[in-house]
Coordinates of C-alpha atoms in Angstrom, one line a residue:
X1 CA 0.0 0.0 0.0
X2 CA 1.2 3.1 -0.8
X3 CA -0.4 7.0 0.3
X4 CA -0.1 10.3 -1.1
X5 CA 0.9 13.2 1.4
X6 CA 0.6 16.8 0.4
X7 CA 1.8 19.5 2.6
X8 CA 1.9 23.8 3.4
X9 CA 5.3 24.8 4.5
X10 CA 4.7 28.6 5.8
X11 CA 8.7 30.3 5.6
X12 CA 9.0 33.5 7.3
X13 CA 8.9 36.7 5.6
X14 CA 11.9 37.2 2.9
X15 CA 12.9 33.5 3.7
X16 CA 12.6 32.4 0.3
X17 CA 15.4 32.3 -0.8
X18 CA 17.3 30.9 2.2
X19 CA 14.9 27.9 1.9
X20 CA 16.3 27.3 -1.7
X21 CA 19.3 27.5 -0.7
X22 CA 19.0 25.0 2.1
X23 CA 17.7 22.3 0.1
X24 CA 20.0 22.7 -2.6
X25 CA 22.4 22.2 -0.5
X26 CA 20.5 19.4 2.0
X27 CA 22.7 17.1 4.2
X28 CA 23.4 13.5 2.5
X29 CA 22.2 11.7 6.2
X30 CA 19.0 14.2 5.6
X31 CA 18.4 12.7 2.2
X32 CA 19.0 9.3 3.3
X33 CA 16.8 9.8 6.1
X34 CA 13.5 10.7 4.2
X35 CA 14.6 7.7 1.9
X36 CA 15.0 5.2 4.5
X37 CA 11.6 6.2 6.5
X38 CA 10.0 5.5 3.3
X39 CA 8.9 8.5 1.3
X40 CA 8.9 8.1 -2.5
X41 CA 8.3 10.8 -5.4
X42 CA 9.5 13.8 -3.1
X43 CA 9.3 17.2 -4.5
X44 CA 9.0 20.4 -3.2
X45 CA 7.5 23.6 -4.7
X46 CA 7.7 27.3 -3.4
X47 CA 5.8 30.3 -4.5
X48 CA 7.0 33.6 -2.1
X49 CA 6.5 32.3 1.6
X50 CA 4.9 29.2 0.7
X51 CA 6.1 25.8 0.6
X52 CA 4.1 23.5 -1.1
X53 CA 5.4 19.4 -1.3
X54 CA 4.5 16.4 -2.2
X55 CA 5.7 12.5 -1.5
X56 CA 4.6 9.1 -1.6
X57 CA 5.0 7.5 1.4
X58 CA 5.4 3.4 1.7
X59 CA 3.8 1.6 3.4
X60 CA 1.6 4.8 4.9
X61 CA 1.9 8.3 6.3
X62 CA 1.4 7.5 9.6
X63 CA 4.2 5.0 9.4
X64 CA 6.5 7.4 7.7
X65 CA 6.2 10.0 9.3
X66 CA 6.8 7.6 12.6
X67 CA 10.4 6.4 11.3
X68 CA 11.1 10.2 10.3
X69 CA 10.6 11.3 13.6
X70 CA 13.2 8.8 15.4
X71 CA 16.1 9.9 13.1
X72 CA 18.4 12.7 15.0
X73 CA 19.3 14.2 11.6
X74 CA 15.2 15.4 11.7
X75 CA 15.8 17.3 14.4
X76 CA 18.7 18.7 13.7
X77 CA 17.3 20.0 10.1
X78 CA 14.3 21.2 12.0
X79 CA 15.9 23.3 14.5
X80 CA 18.5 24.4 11.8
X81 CA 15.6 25.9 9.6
X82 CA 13.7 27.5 12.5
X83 CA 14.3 30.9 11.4
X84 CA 13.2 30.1 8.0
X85 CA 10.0 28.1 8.5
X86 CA 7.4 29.3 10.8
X87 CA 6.4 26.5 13.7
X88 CA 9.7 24.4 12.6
X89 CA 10.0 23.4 15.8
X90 CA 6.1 21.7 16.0
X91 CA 4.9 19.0 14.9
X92 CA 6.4 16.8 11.6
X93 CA 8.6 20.0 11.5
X94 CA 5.6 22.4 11.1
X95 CA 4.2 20.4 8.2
X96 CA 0.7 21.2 7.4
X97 CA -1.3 18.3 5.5
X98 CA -3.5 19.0 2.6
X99 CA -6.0 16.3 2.3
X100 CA -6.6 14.8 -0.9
X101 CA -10.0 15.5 -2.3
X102 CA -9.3 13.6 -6.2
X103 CA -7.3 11.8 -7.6
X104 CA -6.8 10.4 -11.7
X105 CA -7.0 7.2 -11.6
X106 CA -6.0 5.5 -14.9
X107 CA -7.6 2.7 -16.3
X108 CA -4.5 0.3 -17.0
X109 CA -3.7 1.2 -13.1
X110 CA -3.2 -0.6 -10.1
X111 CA -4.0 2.4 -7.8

């Protein structure tokens, strides 16, 4: 089983660019974290002071977001970015979920 999570990253005011920055430069053990806790299809998307991203996560959210949670480099990325993102210090890193209201489901599928 596999779930979709889509999520509102609020960055402070003129933070935009720092943001970029950060996560063009992101820590390997970072990377390897959000690998190893099971997220799939990861992308993030920014317009001004909003953060917008999306991920697959294997085998479910929940259970993703679990496993991210026990890795140290999480925290430290969190409290490294708290003067970027607003609430980077609450929960899932300040992470705001976006339910899912549709979704295209092709015929030939298996979703």
């Amino acid at each position: 089983m596999m779930e979709r999570l889509c999520f509102l990253i609020h960055l402070f005011e003129d933070a935009g660019s720092e943001y970029d920055q950060r996560h063009d430069d992101i820590w390997p053990e970072m990377e390897e974290a959000v690998a190893a806790a099971g997220f799939r299809n990861y992308s993030l998307f920014r317009l001004g002071e909003l953060a917008v991203g999306y991920a697959e996560c294997e085998p479910d959210i929940e259970t993703v977001l679990e496993k991210m949670a026990a890795f140290d480099v999480e925290h430290k990325w969190n409290a490294s970015l708290i003067h970027v993102i607003k609430n980077a210090a609450g929960e899932n890193g300040g992470l705001i979920n976006v339910p899912e209201v549709w979704h295209l489901k092709m015929k030939n599928s298996k979703e």
